[in-house]
Coordinates of C-alpha atoms and ligand atoms in Angstrom, one line a residue:
M135 CA -11.0 -21.7 4.9
D136 CA -8.0 -21.7 7.1
K137 CA -6.7 -18.3 8.9
I138 CA -3.2 -17.6 7.3
R139 CA -0.2 -16.9 9.9
S140 CA 3.0 -14.4 8.1
S141 CA 5.6 -16.9 9.4
E142 CA 3.3 -19.8 7.0
I143 CA 3.5 -17.1 3.7
T144 CA 6.7 -15.6 3.8
P145 CA 9.9 -17.4 3.4
E146 CA 11.5 -17.2 6.6
H147 CA 14.7 -15.2 6.2
I148 CA 12.5 -12.1 4.4
Y149 CA 9.6 -12.3 6.9
L150 CA 12.8 -12.4 9.8
G151 CA 14.8 -10.5 7.7
R152 CA 12.6 -7.1 7.8
R153 CA 12.2 -7.5 11.7
Q154 CA 16.5 -8.1 12.2
F155 CA 17.0 -4.6 9.8
L156 CA 14.7 -2.7 12.2
V157 CA 16.2 -4.1 15.2
G158 CA 20.0 -3.9 13.5
A159 CA 18.6 -0.1 12.7
G160 CA 17.4 0.0 16.3
A161 CA 14.3 0.6 16.1
L162 CA 12.4 -2.1 17.7
T163 CA 11.2 -0.2 21.0
A164 CA 10.4 -2.3 24.6
S165 CA 7.0 -1.8 23.3
L166 CA 7.9 -3.7 20.3
V167 CA 10.2 -6.4 21.7
F168 CA 7.4 -6.9 23.9
L169 CA 4.7 -8.5 21.1
G170 CA 7.6 -10.8 20.4
G171 CA 6.7 -13.6 18.8
C172 CA 3.7 -13.6 15.8
R173 CA 0.2 -14.4 17.1
R174 CA -1.6 -16.8 15.7
L175 CA -4.6 -15.9 13.9
S176 CA -6.7 -18.4 15.6
E177 CA -5.8 -16.7 19.0
L178 CA -7.6 -13.4 18.4
A179 CA -11.1 -13.0 18.7
P180 CA -13.4 -13.4 15.7
T181 CA -14.3 -9.9 13.8
P182 CA -16.8 -9.1 12.4
E183 CA -13.9 -8.9 9.4
A184 CA -15.0 -12.4 8.7
D185 CA -18.1 -10.7 7.9
F186 CA -17.2 -8.9 5.6
C187 CA -15.3 -11.4 3.7
G188 CA -19.0 -13.7 4.5
S189 CA -20.6 -11.5 2.4
A190 CA -17.6 -10.0 -0.8
T191 CA -18.8 -9.5 -4.6
A192 CA -16.4 -9.5 -7.1
G193 CA -17.8 -8.6 -10.5
A194 CA -14.2 -10.6 -11.9
T195 CA -12.5 -14.1 -10.8
S196 CA -9.4 -13.2 -12.6
D197 CA -7.0 -10.5 -13.1
E198 CA -6.3 -9.9 -17.3
L199 CA -3.9 -13.0 -17.2
G200 CA -6.1 -15.5 -16.1
D201 CA -5.0 -15.6 -12.3
P202 CA -7.7 -16.0 -9.8
L203 CA -8.7 -13.6 -7.3
S204 CA -7.0 -14.0 -3.7
A205 CA -8.8 -15.3 -1.2
C206 CA -11.2 -12.2 0.7
D207 CA -9.7 -13.7 4.3
A208 CA -5.9 -13.6 3.2
A209 CA -6.2 -9.8 1.2
T210 CA -8.3 -8.9 4.6
H211 CA -5.6 -10.9 6.7
Y212 CA -2.3 -10.3 6.0
N213 CA -1.5 -6.8 5.8
N214 CA 1.4 -4.3 6.3
F215 CA -0.4 -1.2 8.1
Y216 CA 2.6 0.2 10.5
E217 CA 0.3 2.1 11.9
F218 CA -1.2 -0.5 13.4
S219 CA 1.3 -3.1 13.7
L220 CA 4.4 -4.5 12.7
E221 CA 3.0 -7.4 12.5
K222 CA 1.0 -8.8 9.7
D223 CA -2.0 -10.9 11.2
D224 CA -3.0 -8.5 14.0
V225 CA -3.8 -5.4 11.9
A226 CA -7.2 -6.2 11.5
E227 CA -7.7 -6.7 15.0
L228 CA -6.0 -4.2 16.2
A229 CA -7.6 -2.0 13.2
R230 CA -11.3 -2.8 14.5
G231 CA -13.4 0.1 15.0
F232 CA -11.1 2.6 13.4
K233 CA -12.9 5.6 12.6
T234 CA -13.1 6.2 9.2
S235 CA -16.3 8.5 9.0
P236 CA -16.8 11.8 8.4
W237 CA -12.9 11.8 6.4
T238 CA -11.9 14.3 4.5
V239 CA -9.3 14.3 1.6
Q240 CA -7.6 18.1 1.4
V241 CA -5.9 18.6 -2.0
G242 CA -3.3 21.6 -2.2
G243 CA 0.3 22.6 -2.8
L244 CA 1.2 23.7 -6.3
V245 CA -2.8 23.7 -8.0
N246 CA -5.4 26.4 -9.3
K247 CA -8.2 24.9 -7.4
P248 CA -7.6 23.4 -3.8
K249 CA -9.9 21.8 -2.2
T250 CA -10.8 19.7 0.7
F251 CA -13.3 16.6 -0.6
D252 CA -15.1 14.5 1.6
V253 CA -14.8 10.9 0.6
D254 CA -18.7 10.1 0.5
D255 CA -18.9 12.8 -1.8
L256 CA -15.6 11.6 -3.7
R257 CA -17.3 7.9 -3.3
R258 CA -20.9 10.1 -4.8
N259 CA -18.9 12.2 -8.0
F260 CA -16.7 9.6 -8.8
P261 CA -18.8 6.2 -9.2
P262 CA -16.6 3.4 -8.3
E263 CA -15.2 0.6 -10.1
E264 CA -13.5 -2.4 -9.8
R265 CA -10.0 -3.2 -11.1
V266 CA -8.5 -6.1 -10.7
Y267 CA -4.8 -5.8 -10.0
R268 CA -1.3 -7.4 -8.9
M269 CA 0.3 -6.3 -5.5
R270 CA 3.6 -7.2 -5.1
C271 CA 5.7 -6.6 -2.4
V272 CA 8.8 -5.4 -1.5
E273 CA 9.1 -8.4 1.0
A274 CA 8.1 -10.9 -2.1
W275 CA 4.8 -11.7 -1.6
S276 CA 1.4 -11.0 -3.3
V277 CA -2.1 -11.0 -4.1
V278 CA -4.4 -10.4 -6.6
V279 CA -7.2 -8.0 -5.5
P280 CA -10.5 -6.4 -7.1
W281 CA -10.7 -3.1 -6.2
L282 CA -12.8 -0.2 -5.6
G283 CA -11.8 3.3 -7.0
F284 CA -11.6 6.4 -9.4
P285 CA -8.6 7.4 -11.3
L286 CA -6.1 9.3 -8.9
A287 CA -6.4 12.0 -12.5
K288 CA -9.8 12.7 -11.7
L289 CA -9.3 13.7 -8.8
L290 CA -6.6 16.1 -9.7
K291 CA -8.3 17.4 -12.6
E292 CA -10.6 18.7 -10.6
V293 CA -8.1 20.9 -8.7
E294 CA -6.1 22.1 -11.3
P295 CA -2.6 21.4 -11.0
T296 CA -0.1 24.7 -12.0
S297 CA 2.6 24.2 -14.8
K298 CA 5.0 24.3 -11.9
A299 CA 3.3 20.7 -10.1
K300 CA 6.1 17.6 -10.9
Y301 CA 5.2 15.7 -8.4
V302 CA 1.9 14.7 -6.0
R303 CA 2.7 14.5 -2.4
F304 CA 0.7 11.6 -0.2
E305 CA -0.2 11.7 3.7
S306 CA -2.1 9.3 6.1
L307 CA -3.7 10.0 8.9
H308 CA -1.7 11.6 12.3
D309 CA -3.4 10.3 15.1
P310 CA -1.6 8.2 18.0
K311 CA -4.7 7.8 20.0
Q312 CA -6.7 5.3 17.4
M313 CA -2.8 4.2 16.3
P314 CA -0.5 2.4 18.7
G315 CA 2.2 1.9 15.9
Q316 CA 2.7 5.5 16.0
K317 CA 3.9 6.0 19.2
D318 CA 6.7 4.2 17.8
R319 CA 8.9 6.8 17.2
S320 CA 11.8 5.3 15.2
F321 CA 9.4 6.2 12.3
Q322 CA 8.9 9.7 10.9
W323 CA 4.8 9.8 11.4
P324 CA 2.8 10.1 9.4
Y325 CA 3.0 7.9 6.8
I326 CA 4.5 9.5 3.6
E327 CA 4.7 8.5 -0.4
G328 CA 4.8 10.3 -3.7
L329 CA 4.8 9.9 -6.8
R330 CA 5.6 12.0 -10.1
L331 CA 2.3 14.0 -11.7
D332 CA 3.0 11.6 -14.6
E333 CA 2.7 8.7 -12.7
A334 CA -0.2 10.2 -10.8
M335 CA -2.7 10.7 -14.0
H336 CA -1.6 7.8 -15.4
D337 CA -5.7 6.0 -16.1
L338 CA -4.2 2.3 -14.4
T339 CA -3.8 4.8 -10.1
L340 CA -6.4 4.6 -8.2
L341 CA -8.2 6.0 -5.2
A342 CA -9.7 3.2 -3.3
T343 CA -12.6 3.0 -1.4
G344 CA -13.5 -0.7 -1.2
M345 CA -12.7 -3.8 -2.3
Y346 CA -14.3 -7.3 -2.9
G347 CA -17.5 -5.5 -3.8
K348 CA -17.6 -4.0 -0.2
P349 CA -16.4 -0.2 1.8
M350 CA -13.0 -0.5 1.9
P351 CA -12.2 -2.4 5.8
P352 CA -9.6 -0.5 8.4
Q353 CA -7.0 -2.7 7.8
N354 CA -6.5 -2.2 4.1
G355 CA -6.3 1.7 4.3
A356 CA -10.1 2.8 4.7
P357 CA -11.8 5.2 3.6
I358 CA -9.9 5.8 1.3
R359 CA -6.0 4.2 0.1
L360 CA -3.9 4.9 -3.2
V361 CA -3.3 1.7 -5.0
V362 CA 0.0 2.0 -8.0
P363 CA 0.0 -1.4 -9.8
W364 CA 3.4 -1.7 -11.1
K365 CA 5.2 -0.2 -8.2
Y366 CA 6.0 -2.4 -4.7
G367 CA 3.1 -2.3 -2.1
F368 CA 4.5 0.2 0.0
K369 CA 3.9 2.9 -2.6
N370 CA 0.2 2.3 -1.8
I371 CA -0.5 5.0 1.0
K372 CA -3.1 4.1 3.1
S373 CA -6.2 6.6 5.4
I374 CA -5.1 9.1 3.2
V375 CA -6.4 12.8 4.3
K376 CA -4.0 14.9 1.8
I377 CA -2.2 15.6 -1.0
D378 CA 0.1 18.2 -2.3
L379 CA 1.5 18.5 -5.7
V380 CA 5.3 19.7 -5.6
E381 CA 7.8 20.9 -7.4
E382 CA 10.5 18.6 -5.7
M383 CA 10.5 14.8 -5.2
P384 CA 8.9 14.4 -1.7
T385 CA 10.9 12.2 0.6
S386 CA 8.3 8.6 1.4
L387 CA 8.5 7.1 4.8
W388 CA 10.5 4.5 4.1
T389 CA 13.6 6.6 1.6
A390 CA 13.9 8.5 5.1
F391 CA 13.7 5.7 6.7
A392 CA 16.4 3.6 4.6
P393 CA 17.1 5.1 1.3
Q394 CA 19.4 2.1 0.2
E395 CA 16.7 -0.2 0.7
Y396 CA 13.2 2.3 -0.3
G397 CA 14.0 4.2 -3.5
F398 CA 11.5 6.6 -4.9
Y399 CA 10.4 4.8 -7.8
A400 CA 10.0 1.5 -6.4
N401 CA 8.7 -0.1 -9.9
V402 CA 8.7 -3.7 -9.4
N403 CA 11.9 -5.3 -11.1
P404 CA 12.6 -8.6 -10.8
D405 CA 16.3 -7.5 -12.2
V406 CA 16.8 -5.3 -8.9
S407 CA 17.8 -7.4 -6.0
H408 CA 16.7 -6.1 -2.3
P409 CA 20.0 -5.3 -0.8
R410 CA 19.1 -8.4 1.5
W411 CA 17.0 -10.9 -1.0
S412 CA 16.0 -11.5 -4.6
Q413 CA 13.5 -9.7 -6.3
S414 CA 13.4 -12.3 -8.4
S415 CA 9.9 -14.3 -7.9
E416 CA 7.1 -13.8 -5.4
R417 CA 4.7 -16.0 -3.7
R418 CA 1.3 -15.8 -4.3
L419 CA -1.3 -15.7 -1.1
G420 CA -2.7 -19.0 -1.1
E421 CA -0.1 -20.5 -3.0
R422 CA 2.3 -23.1 -2.2
A423 CA 4.7 -22.8 -5.2
R424 CA 7.0 -18.9 -6.0
R425 CA 6.3 -17.9 -9.1
E426 CA 8.3 -15.4 -11.4
T427 CA 8.1 -11.9 -10.7
I428 CA 7.5 -9.9 -13.8
P429 CA 8.9 -6.4 -15.0
F430 CA 6.5 -3.8 -13.7
N431 CA 4.3 -6.5 -12.0
G432 CA 2.8 -7.6 -15.5
Y433 CA 1.9 -3.6 -16.4
A434 CA 4.9 -2.8 -18.9
E435 CA 2.7 -2.5 -21.7
K436 CA 1.4 0.3 -20.3
V437 CA 3.6 1.7 -18.0
A438 CA 7.1 1.7 -19.6
R439 CA 6.7 4.3 -21.6
L440 CA 7.1 6.4 -18.3
Y441 CA 10.7 5.7 -17.4
E442 CA 12.2 5.7 -21.0
G443 CA 15.8 6.9 -21.5
M444 CA 15.9 6.2 -17.7
D445 CA 18.5 3.9 -15.3
L446 CA 16.1 1.6 -14.2
R447 CA 19.2 -0.4 -11.9
T448 CA 20.1 3.1 -10.4
S449 CA 16.3 5.1 -9.8
Y450 CA 15.2 2.4 -8.1
Ligands
MTE269 N1 0.2 2.8 4.3 C1 0.4 3.2 5.6 N2 -0.3 4.3 5.9 N3 1.5 2.0 6.1 C2 1.4 1.5 6.0 O1 2.3 0.6 7.3 N4 2.9 0.1 4.4 C3 2.6 -0.5 2.7 C4 1.1 -0.1 1.9 N5 0.5 1.5 2.8 C5 1.5 0.9 4.9 C6 0.8 1.8 3.9 C7 2.9 -1.5 2.6 S1 4.7 -1.7 2.9 C8 2.0 -2.7 1.6 S2 3.2 -4.0 1.4 C9 0.5 -2.2 1.4 O2 -0.3 -1.0 1.8 C10 -0.3 -3.4 1.9 O3 -1.2 -3.1 1.6 P1 -2.3 -4.6 2.3 O4 -2.6 -4.4 4.1 O5 -3.8 -3.8 1.1 O6 -2.5 -5.7 1.4

């Protein structure tokens, strides 16, 4: 199958939009300028990731709406992972060799039983189940991925959140030696994300340790990442090392960077435009025609009740 270039998938104005915004915000450092145009995937050396997809499997062939799974090659070679790159098509290459074992996740804050979990133990104690979810990036592209994982609620129940806990704060690894993008000081590393406690306890909210029937590849957030399918993709924090139950709404990396562009809730909403582009439609990786974006990314029946009484235009 032909490899995909960022510029072929994302409409140019969107693709350039984020870059230009970064420039405008003074975020493009000399090293990033050096990156220049988007490198062709075909120029990169062959990677073990090709083997990943060669032996990938999935129980399902489509999601519950009948949308086919995205090609494994697309989902694993078109990645947002700013710790490695601002580009999408070189993350797999740059993350090759990223050390993901041993790996622990420290869970604490407002809980009765703080605990540090080893990811291998988590896989043993909470056997991964396959969940096929649509993922809609805030940049207006989307994929359908067969994840392997377990509900975050299972982990949170183990540590017993106290009655003071209102939010969950997630933190990614901070290791500039392994993650070259973290040398760029325009972002406040580590990557942080957050959920309200009821969102975190929702059965759809997954801690994923694999995809396409195999352990998570580095570029998709190995060894453990969050998947919240009704929210924009940036909520799906990768390579998590720390989870804290907290009283106050956490500030994420993106809300700290551009609060008017990336809100805390980030529920997929075709009626609320991003300040620089419409969110009413999206491009599914591997498809030519655009699709209409669905409220809550098609999961409204299961999650809309979480937001009853809230103004979704202002709580974006
Ligand atoms: N997590 C970390 N730590 N760093 C990131 O840059 N990017 C987010 C999210 N999680 C990101 C992250 C964004 S913007 C998206 S769209 C998804 O990861 C992309 O996930 P994927 O590469 O598996 O498609």
